[in-house]
Coordinates of C-alpha atoms in Angstrom, one line a residue:
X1 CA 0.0 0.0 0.0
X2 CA 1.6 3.1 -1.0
X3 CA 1.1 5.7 1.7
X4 CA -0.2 9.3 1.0
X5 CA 2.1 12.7 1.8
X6 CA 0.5 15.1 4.4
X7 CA 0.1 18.2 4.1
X8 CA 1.2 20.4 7.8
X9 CA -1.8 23.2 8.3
X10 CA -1.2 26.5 8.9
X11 CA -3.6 27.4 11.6
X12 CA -6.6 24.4 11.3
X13 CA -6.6 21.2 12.9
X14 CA -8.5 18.4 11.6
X15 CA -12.3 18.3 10.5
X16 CA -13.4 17.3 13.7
X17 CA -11.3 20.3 15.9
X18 CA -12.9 22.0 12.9
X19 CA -16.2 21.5 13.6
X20 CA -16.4 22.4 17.3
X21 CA -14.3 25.7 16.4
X22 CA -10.7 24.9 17.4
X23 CA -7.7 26.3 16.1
X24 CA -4.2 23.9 16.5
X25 CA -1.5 25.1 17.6
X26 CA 1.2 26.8 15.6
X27 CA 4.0 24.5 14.4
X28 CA 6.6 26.3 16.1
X29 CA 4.5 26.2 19.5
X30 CA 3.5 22.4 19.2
X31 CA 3.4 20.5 22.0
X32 CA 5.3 17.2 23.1
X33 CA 2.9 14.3 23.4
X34 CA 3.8 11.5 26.0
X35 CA 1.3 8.9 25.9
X36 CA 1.5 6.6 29.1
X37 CA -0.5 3.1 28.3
X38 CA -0.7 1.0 31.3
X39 CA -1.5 -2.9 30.8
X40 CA -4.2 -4.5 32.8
X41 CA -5.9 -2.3 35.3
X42 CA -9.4 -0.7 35.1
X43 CA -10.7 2.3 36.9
X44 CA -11.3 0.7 40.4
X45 CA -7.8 0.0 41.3
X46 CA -7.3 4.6 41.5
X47 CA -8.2 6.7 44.5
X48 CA -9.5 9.1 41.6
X49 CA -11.7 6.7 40.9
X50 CA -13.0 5.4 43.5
X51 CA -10.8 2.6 44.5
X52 CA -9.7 1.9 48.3
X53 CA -7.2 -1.1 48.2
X54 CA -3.9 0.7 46.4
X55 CA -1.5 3.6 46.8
X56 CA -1.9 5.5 43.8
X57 CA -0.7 9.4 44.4
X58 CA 0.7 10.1 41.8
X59 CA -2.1 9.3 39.5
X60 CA -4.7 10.7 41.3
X61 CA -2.6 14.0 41.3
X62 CA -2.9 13.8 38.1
X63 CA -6.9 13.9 37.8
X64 CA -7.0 16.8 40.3
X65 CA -4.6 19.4 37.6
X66 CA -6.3 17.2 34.2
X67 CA -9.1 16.7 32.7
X68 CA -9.9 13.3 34.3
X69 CA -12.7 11.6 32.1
X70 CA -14.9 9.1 33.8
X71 CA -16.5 7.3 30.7
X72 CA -13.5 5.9 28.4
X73 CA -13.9 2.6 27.0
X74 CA -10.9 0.0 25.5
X75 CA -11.4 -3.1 24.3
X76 CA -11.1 -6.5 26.6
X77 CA -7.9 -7.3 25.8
X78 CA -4.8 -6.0 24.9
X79 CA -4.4 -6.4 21.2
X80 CA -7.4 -5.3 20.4
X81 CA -7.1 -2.0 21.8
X82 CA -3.5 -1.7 21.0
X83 CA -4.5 -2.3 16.9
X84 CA -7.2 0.2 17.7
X85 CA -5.5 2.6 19.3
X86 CA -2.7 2.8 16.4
X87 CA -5.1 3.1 14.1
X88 CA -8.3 5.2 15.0
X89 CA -10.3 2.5 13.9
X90 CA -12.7 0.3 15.3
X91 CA -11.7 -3.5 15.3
X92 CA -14.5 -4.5 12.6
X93 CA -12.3 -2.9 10.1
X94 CA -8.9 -4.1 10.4
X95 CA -8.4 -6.4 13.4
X96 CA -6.6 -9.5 11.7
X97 CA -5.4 -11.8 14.8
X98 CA -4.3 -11.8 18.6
X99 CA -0.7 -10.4 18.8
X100 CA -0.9 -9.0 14.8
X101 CA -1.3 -5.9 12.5
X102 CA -0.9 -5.3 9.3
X103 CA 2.6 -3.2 8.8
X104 CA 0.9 -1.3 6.1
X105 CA -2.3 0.0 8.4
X106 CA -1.9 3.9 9.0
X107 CA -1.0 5.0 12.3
X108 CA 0.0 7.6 14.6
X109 CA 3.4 7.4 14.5
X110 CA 3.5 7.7 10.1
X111 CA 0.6 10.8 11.0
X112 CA 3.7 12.5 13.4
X113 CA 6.7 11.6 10.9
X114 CA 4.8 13.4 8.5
X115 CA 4.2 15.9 10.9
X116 CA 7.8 16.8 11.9
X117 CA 7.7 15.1 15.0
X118 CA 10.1 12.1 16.3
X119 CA 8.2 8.8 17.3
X120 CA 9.3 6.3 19.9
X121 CA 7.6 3.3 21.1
X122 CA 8.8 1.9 24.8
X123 CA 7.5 -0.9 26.1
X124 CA 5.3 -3.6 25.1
X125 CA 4.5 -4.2 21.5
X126 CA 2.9 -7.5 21.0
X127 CA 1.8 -6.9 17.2
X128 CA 3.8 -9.2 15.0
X129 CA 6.8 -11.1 15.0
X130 CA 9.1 -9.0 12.9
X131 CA 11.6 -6.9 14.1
X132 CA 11.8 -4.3 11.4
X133 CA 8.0 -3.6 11.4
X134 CA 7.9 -1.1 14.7
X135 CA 10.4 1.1 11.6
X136 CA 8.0 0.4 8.6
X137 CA 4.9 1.7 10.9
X138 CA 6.8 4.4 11.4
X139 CA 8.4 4.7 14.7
X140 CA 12.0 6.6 14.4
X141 CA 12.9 4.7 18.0
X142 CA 12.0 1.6 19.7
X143 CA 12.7 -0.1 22.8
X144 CA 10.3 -3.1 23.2
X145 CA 9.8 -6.1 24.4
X146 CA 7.6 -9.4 23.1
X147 CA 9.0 -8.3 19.3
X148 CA 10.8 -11.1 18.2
X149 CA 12.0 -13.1 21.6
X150 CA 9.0 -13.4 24.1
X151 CA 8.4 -17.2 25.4
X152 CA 12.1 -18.2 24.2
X153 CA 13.4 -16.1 26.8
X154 CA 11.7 -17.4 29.9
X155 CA 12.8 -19.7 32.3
X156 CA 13.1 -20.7 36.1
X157 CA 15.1 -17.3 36.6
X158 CA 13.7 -15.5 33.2
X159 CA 10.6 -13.2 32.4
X160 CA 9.8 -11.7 29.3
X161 CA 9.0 -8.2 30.6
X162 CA 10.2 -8.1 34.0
X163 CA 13.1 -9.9 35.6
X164 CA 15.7 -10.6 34.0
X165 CA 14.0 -10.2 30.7
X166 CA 16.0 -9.3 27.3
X167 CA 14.6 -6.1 24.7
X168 CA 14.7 -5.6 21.6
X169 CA 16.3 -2.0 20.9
X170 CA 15.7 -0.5 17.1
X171 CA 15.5 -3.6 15.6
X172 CA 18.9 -3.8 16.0
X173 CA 20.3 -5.5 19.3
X174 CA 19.4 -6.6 22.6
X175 CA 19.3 -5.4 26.1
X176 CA 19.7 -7.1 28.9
X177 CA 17.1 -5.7 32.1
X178 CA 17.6 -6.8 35.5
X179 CA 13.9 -5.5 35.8
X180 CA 12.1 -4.2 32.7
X181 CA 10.4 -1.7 33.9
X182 CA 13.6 0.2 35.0
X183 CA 15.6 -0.3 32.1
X184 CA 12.9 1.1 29.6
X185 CA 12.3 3.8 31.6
X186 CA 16.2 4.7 31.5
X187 CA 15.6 4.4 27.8
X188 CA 12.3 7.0 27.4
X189 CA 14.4 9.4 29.6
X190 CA 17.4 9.2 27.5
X191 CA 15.2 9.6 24.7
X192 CA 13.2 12.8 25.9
X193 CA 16.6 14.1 26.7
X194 CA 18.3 13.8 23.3
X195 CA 14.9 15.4 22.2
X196 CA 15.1 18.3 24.3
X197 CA 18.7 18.7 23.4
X198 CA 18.0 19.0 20.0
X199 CA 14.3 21.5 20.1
X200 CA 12.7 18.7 18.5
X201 CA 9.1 17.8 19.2
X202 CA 8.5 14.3 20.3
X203 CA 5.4 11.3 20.5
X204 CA 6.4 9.4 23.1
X205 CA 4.2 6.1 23.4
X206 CA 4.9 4.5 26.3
X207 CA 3.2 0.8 26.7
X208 CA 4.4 0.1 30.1
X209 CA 4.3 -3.6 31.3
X210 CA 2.9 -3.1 34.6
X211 CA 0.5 -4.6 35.6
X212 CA -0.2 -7.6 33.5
X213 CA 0.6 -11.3 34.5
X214 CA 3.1 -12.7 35.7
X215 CA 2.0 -11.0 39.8
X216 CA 5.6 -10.7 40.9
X217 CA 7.7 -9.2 43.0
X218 CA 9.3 -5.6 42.1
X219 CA 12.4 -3.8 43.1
X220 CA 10.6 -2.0 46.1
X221 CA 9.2 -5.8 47.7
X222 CA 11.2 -6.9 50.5
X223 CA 11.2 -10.3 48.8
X224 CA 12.8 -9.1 45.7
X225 CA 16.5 -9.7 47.6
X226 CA 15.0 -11.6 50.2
X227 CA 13.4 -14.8 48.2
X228 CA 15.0 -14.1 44.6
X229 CA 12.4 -16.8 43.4
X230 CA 9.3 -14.3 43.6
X231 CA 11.0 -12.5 40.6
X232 CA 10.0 -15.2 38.3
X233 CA 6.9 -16.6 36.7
X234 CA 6.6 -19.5 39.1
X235 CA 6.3 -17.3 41.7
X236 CA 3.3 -15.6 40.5
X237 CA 0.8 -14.7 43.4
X238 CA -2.3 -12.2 43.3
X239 CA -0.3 -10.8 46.8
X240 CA 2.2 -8.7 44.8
X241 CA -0.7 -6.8 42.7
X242 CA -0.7 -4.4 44.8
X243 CA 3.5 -3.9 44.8
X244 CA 2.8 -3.5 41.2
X245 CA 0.0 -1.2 40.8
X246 CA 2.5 1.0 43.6
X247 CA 5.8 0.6 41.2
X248 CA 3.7 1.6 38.0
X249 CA 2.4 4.9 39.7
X250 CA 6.3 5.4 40.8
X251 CA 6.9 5.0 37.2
X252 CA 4.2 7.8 36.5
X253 CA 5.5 10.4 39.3
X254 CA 8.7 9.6 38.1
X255 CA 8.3 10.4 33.9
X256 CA 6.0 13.6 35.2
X257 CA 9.5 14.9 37.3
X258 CA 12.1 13.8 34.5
X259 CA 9.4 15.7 32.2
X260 CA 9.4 19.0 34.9
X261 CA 13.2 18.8 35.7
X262 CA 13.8 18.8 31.6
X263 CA 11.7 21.9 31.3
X264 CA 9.3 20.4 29.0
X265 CA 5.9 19.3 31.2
X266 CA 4.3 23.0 30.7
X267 CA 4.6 22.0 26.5
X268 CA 3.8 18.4 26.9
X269 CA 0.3 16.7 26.8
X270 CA 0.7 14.2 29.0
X271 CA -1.9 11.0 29.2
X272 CA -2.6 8.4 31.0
X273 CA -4.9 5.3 29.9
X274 CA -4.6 1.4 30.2
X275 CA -5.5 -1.0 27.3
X276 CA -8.4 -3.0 29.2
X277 CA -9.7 -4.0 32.5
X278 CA -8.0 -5.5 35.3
X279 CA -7.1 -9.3 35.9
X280 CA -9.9 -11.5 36.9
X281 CA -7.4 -12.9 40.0
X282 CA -8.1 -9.6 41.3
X283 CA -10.7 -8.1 43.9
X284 CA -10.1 -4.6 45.0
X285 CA -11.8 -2.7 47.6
X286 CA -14.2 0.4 47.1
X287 CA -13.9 3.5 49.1
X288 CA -17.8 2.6 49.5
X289 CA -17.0 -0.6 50.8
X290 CA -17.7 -2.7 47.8
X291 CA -15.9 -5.1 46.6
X292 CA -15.0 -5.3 42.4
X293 CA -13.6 -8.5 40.4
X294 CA -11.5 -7.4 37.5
X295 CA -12.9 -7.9 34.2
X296 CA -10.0 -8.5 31.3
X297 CA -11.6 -10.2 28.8
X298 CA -15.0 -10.1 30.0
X299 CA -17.2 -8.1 27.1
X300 CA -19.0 -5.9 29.9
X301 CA -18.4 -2.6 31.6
X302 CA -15.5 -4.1 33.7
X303 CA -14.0 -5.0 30.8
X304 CA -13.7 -2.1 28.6
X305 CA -14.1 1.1 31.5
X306 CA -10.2 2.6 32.0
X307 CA -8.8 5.5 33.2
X308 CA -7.8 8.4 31.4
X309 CA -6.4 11.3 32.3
X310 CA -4.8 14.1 30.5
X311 CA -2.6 17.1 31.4
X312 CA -1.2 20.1 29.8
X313 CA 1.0 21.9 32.5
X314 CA -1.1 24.9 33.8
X315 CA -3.1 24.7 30.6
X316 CA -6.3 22.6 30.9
X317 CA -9.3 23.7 33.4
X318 CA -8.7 20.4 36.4
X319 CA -12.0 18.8 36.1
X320 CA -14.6 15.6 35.1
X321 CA -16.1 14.9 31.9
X322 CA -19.0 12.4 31.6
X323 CA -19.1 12.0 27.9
X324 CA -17.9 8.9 25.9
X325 CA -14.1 8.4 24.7
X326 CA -12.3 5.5 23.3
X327 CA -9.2 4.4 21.7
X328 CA -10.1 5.8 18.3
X329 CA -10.2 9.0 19.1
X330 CA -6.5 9.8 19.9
X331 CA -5.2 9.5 16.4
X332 CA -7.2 12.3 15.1
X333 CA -5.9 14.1 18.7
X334 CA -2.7 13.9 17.7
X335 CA -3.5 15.2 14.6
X336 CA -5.0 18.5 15.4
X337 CA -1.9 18.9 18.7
X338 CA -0.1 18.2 15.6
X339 CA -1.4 20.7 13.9
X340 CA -1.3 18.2 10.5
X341 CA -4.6 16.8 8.1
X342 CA -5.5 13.1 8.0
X343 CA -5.6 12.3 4.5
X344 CA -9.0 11.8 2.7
X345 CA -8.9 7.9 2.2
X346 CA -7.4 7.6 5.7
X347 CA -10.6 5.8 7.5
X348 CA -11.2 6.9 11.1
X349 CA -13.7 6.1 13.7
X350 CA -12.5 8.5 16.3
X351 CA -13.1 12.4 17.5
X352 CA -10.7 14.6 18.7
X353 CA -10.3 15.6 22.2
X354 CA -8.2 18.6 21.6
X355 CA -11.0 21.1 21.7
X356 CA -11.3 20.4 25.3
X357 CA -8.2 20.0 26.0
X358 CA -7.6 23.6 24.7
X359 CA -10.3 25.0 26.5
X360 CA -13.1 24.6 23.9
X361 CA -16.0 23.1 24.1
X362 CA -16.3 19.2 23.3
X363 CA -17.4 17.3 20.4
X364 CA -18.8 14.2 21.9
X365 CA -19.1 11.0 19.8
X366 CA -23.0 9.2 19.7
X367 CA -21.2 5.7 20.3
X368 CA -18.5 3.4 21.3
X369 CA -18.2 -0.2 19.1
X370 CA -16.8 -3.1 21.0
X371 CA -16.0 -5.5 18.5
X372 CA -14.2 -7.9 21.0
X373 CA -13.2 -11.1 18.6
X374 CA -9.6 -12.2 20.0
X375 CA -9.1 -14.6 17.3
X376 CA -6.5 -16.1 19.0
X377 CA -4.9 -18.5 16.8
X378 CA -4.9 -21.0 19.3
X379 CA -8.7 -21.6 20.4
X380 CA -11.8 -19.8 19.7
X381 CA -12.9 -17.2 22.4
X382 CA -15.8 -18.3 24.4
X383 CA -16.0 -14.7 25.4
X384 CA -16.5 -13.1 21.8
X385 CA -18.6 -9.8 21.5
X386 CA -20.1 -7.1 19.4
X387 CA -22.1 -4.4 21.4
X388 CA -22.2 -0.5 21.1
X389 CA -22.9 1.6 24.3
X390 CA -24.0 5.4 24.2
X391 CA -24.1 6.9 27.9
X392 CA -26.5 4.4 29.4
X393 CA -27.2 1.0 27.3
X394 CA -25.5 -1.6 25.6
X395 CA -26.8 -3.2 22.6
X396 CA -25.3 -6.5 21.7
X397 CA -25.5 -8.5 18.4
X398 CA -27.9 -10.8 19.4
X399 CA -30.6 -8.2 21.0
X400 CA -29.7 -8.3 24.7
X401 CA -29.6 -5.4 25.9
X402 CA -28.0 -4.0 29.2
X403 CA -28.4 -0.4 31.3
X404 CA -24.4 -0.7 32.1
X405 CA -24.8 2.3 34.4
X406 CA -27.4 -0.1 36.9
X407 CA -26.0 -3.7 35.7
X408 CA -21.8 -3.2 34.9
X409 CA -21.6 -6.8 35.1
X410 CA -24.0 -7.2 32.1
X411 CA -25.7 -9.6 34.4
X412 CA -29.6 -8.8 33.6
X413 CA -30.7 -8.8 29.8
X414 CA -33.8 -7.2 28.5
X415 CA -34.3 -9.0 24.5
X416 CA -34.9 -7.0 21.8
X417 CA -38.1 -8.3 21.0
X418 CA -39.1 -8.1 24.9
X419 CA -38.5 -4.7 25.3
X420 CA -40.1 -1.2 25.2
X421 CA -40.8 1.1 22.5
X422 CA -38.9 4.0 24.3
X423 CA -36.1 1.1 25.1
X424 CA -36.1 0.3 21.1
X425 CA -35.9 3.7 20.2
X426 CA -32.8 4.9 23.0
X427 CA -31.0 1.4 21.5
X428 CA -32.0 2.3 17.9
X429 CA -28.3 4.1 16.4
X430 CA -26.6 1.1 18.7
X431 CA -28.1 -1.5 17.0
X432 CA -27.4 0.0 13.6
X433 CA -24.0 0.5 14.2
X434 CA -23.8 -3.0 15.6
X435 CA -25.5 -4.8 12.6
X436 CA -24.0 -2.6 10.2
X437 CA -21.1 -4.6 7.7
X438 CA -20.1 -1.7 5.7
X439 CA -17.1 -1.7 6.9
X440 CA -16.3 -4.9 4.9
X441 CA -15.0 -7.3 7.7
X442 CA -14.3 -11.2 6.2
X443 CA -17.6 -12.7 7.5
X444 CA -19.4 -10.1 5.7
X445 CA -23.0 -10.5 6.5
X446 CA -23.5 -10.9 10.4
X447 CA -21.3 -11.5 13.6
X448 CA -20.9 -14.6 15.2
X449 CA -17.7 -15.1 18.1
X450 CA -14.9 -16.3 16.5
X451 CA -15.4 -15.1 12.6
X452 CA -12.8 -15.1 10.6
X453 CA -10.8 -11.8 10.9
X454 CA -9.0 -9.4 8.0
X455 CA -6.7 -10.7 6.1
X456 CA -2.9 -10.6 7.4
X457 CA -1.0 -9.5 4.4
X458 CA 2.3 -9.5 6.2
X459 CA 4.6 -11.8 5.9
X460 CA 5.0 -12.1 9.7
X461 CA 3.8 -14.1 12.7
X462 CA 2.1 -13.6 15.9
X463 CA 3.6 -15.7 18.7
X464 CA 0.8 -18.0 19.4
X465 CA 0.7 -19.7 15.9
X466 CA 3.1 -22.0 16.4
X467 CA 0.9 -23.3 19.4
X468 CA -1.4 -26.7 19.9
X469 CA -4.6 -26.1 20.6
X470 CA -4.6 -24.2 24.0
X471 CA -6.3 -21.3 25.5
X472 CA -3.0 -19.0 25.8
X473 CA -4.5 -17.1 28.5

C-alpha cells in the first residue's frame, strides 16, 4: 500500500477540531505528546476513581490538575485496543489476529513523521513477530519487548517483561534488564533528553508492562533480595498486585519529574490510559465498601471502562467529563496537537479531544463499538462480543440489551423483541451500528464469536501460531 504525503496546516486542525471551532497550535509552539498506556488495570484500582485497596498518588494527582474523564472505554484485551489505538479505527475494520497488525495499516506514528515530529515506542508491542516492522509503521525509536523473543526467553530465573528479561532495541540489538520496567524507563528518559537537546518535538508512546501477568515481585518488595524466586513466573501470586499497581504509579510520578526537571511538562500533553480491565485474580476494595472482580476479557463494563487522564501543564481547566471516549479517538488528537490533516482515504472512527483539552467546548461521539473477537490463533474465544454503548445501554448483536450504568456486570438482559418502544428507540443508532457490515469485515453479513478476521497480508507471525490447541490465557 503506498502511503499518502501530508500536508502540515497553517492554523486548522482536523475536520473534527474544525467542527467544534478549534484552532491547532502553531508549528513552532507544538506541544510534546507523551502517551503513558498502562497494561491491565481498570478504573477501580485509583483513588481518583473510587478505589480503596492501592496507593496510587501520583495518579490521582494527576486527575485533580487534568481533565480526568470518567466514561473511556478500551477493548477487553490487549491487542485489540493496541490495533485500535494505532489506528483510529474500530476493530471490525482491520483487526486480523491476537498479537498481529498489518505493517501497512496507517497510524500515529506515520501521521507525526509526516508531521515533523520524532516517534518512539517503549514498552510492550505484542503486534507481529518481525523486528523491522515497529520502523516500517513508522516509529524513528523503539525499545520493546515481546517483538521477536517473548516465550524463548523465559525460564526458572527469566521473564519476558520483568526480571531478568532481554529487549529488543531498534530492531537492532538486545538489552539485557535486570527489571524491565527500570531499564525502559532509563531508555524513554534518554530519549526525551536527546529530544530536548535537540528542540525537536516528540510522540512518546509508552506501553508500560505493569501490571499484567506474571503478579511478581518488584524492586521496592522486601522479597525481591529476600526470596529471589518471587521475581520469576513460578512465583506468581495475586499478593504482589498491589506492589505492582504502587511501582507503576512510581513510574508515572517519576516520567512527570524527568518531564518537569527537563523543562518540557508545561509544553507536553501528558496521558494516561490502560489498554483493558483489570485481571480477573483480582478483587479490589471500594472507598464505599464494595468489593469489584477485575474484568479483562469479560465483554462488559468491567472489561472495557479505564482510566484516562490528561494534562497540559497549567493549561487545561482540572476537572470531570462524563461523555464517551475510546481508543479511536486519539489519532485524530494527535492530529489536530499536531497541527497536521488526515488524509482523505485515511478511514477513522475516532473524535478529537483537543478542543477540550484547549479550553473549547467538546465534540462528543454518539457511540463506542466493542468488537471484542480475540481470534486467538490457538482456540476460539468463548468470550467473543459485538455491542455499542452510548451513555446508558448496551446493545449486543444478538438483541440483549444492558443499562451498564445499573448492571456493569451485564448480568440482567432485556431481549430486543421483549422490550419497550422507548427502550427500542434509545438502542436504535446502537443497533445499527452493531449490525452494520459496511465496513467490509471477512464474514461479511453478520457477527458470530470467533469469525474469521481481515486478512494478514504481512509476511509475519504472531507468537501464538506455532501453538497446539490451548487457550493461551
Amino acid at each position: 500500500m503506498i502511503k499518502r504525503a501530508f500536508r502540515i496546516l497553517a492554523g486548522a486542525g482536523t475536520a473534527a477540531a474544525s467542527v467544534a471551532g478549534c484552532t491547532a497550535p502553531q508549528a513552532e509552539q507544538r506541544p510534546n505528546i507523551v502517551f503513558f498506556f498502562a497494561d491491565d488495570i481498570g478504573t477501580e484500582c485509583f483513588g481518583c476513581y473510587g478505589g480503596a485497596e492501592y496507593q496510587t498518588p501520583n495518579i490521582d494527582s494527576l486527575a485533580r490538575i487534568g481533565i480526568q474523564y470518567m466514561n473511556m472505554n478500551a477493548q477487553p484485551l490487549s491487542s485489540p485496543s493496541r490495533v485500535q489505538l494505532l489506528t483510529g479505527q474500530y476493530n471490525d475494520r482491520n483487526y486480523s489476529a491476537f498479537g498481529y497488525i498489518n505493517d501497512d495499516e496507517h497510524n500515529f506514528a506515520e501521521l507525526a513523521g509526516q508531521a515533523g515530529y520524532n516517534t518512539a515506542i517503549v514498552g510492550k508491542w505484542q503486534l507481529g513477530r518481525d523486528r523491522k516492522m515497529i520502523a516500517r509503521m513508522g516509529f524513528d525509536e523503539s525499545y520493546c519487548s515481546q517483538v521477536e523473543l517473548y516465550r524463548e526467553v523465559r525460564g526458572a530465573t527469566q521473564t519476558d517483561r520483568y526480571a531478568n528479561s532481554i529487549w529488543d532495541v531498534n530492531g537492532r540489538t538486545y538489552d539485557f534488564a535486570l527489571y524491565g520496567p527500570d531499564s525502559m524507563q532509563d531508555y524513554a528518559f534518554d530519549y526525551i533528553d536527546r529530544q530536548a537537546d535537540a528542540g525537536q518535538p516528540f510522540l512518546l508512546y509508552y506501553t508500560e508492562p505493569l501490571v499484567h501477568t506474571p503478579h511478581v515481585t518488584t524492586p521496592d518488595c522486601e522479597e525481591w533480595d529476600l526470596d529471589y524466586g518471587s521475581r520469576f513466573t513460578a512465583a506468581q501470586d495475586t499478593s504482589n498486585f498491589s506492589s505492582m499497581v504502587a511501582y507503576l504509579d512510581k513510574q508515572v510520578g517519576a516520567m512527570v519529574r524527568h518531564l518537569k526537571d527537563k523543562s518540557l511538562w508545561d509544553n507536553t500533553i501528558f496521558i494516561f490510559c490502560s489498554d483493558n480491565g483489570t485481571s480477573t485474580r483480582i478483587v479490589s476494595k471500594q472507598q464505599d465498601g464494595r468489593r469489584e472482580r477485575g474484568g479483562k476479557g469479560e465483554a462488559n463494563y468491567f472489561g472495557t471502562h479505564v482510566p484516562l487522564i490528561i494534562c497540559w501543564g497549567d493549561k487545561v481547566q482540572p476537572r470531570q467529563v462524563g461523555h464517551l471516549v475510546d481508543l479511536t479517538d486519539f489519532l485524530p488528537t494527535f492530529a489536530d496537537i499536531m497541527n497536521v490533516e488526515i488524509p482523505a482515504e485515511w478511514t477513522m472512527d475516532g473524535v478529537s479531544l483537543y478542543p477540550e483539552i484547549s479550553g473549547r467546548d467538546a465534540n462528543p461521539k454518539d457511540l463506542v463499538l466493542i468488537h471484542f473477537n480475540p481470534l486467538w490463533p490457538t482456540t476460539p474465544s468463548p468470550k467473543a462480543s459485538r455491542y455499542a454503548m452510548n451513555d446508558t445501554y448496551a446493545y449486543f448483536w444478538d438483541g440483549r440489551i444492558y443499562n451498564y450504568r445499573d448492571d456493569p456486570r451485564f448480568a440482567s438482559p432485556v431481549q430486543y423483541e421483549d422490550a419497550s418502544e422507548e427502550l427500542k428507540s434509545a438502542v436504535a443508532q446502537l443497533k445499527a451500528r452493531v449490525e452494520d457490515t459496511s465496513a467490509g469485515y471477512a464474514y461479511g453479513a453478520a457477527f458470530y464469536p470467533d469469525a474469521p478476521g481481515a486478512p494478514r497480508r504481512g509476511g509475519y507471525k504472531t507468537f501464538y501460531d506455532w501453538a497446539g490447541p490451548q487457550n493461551p490465557f
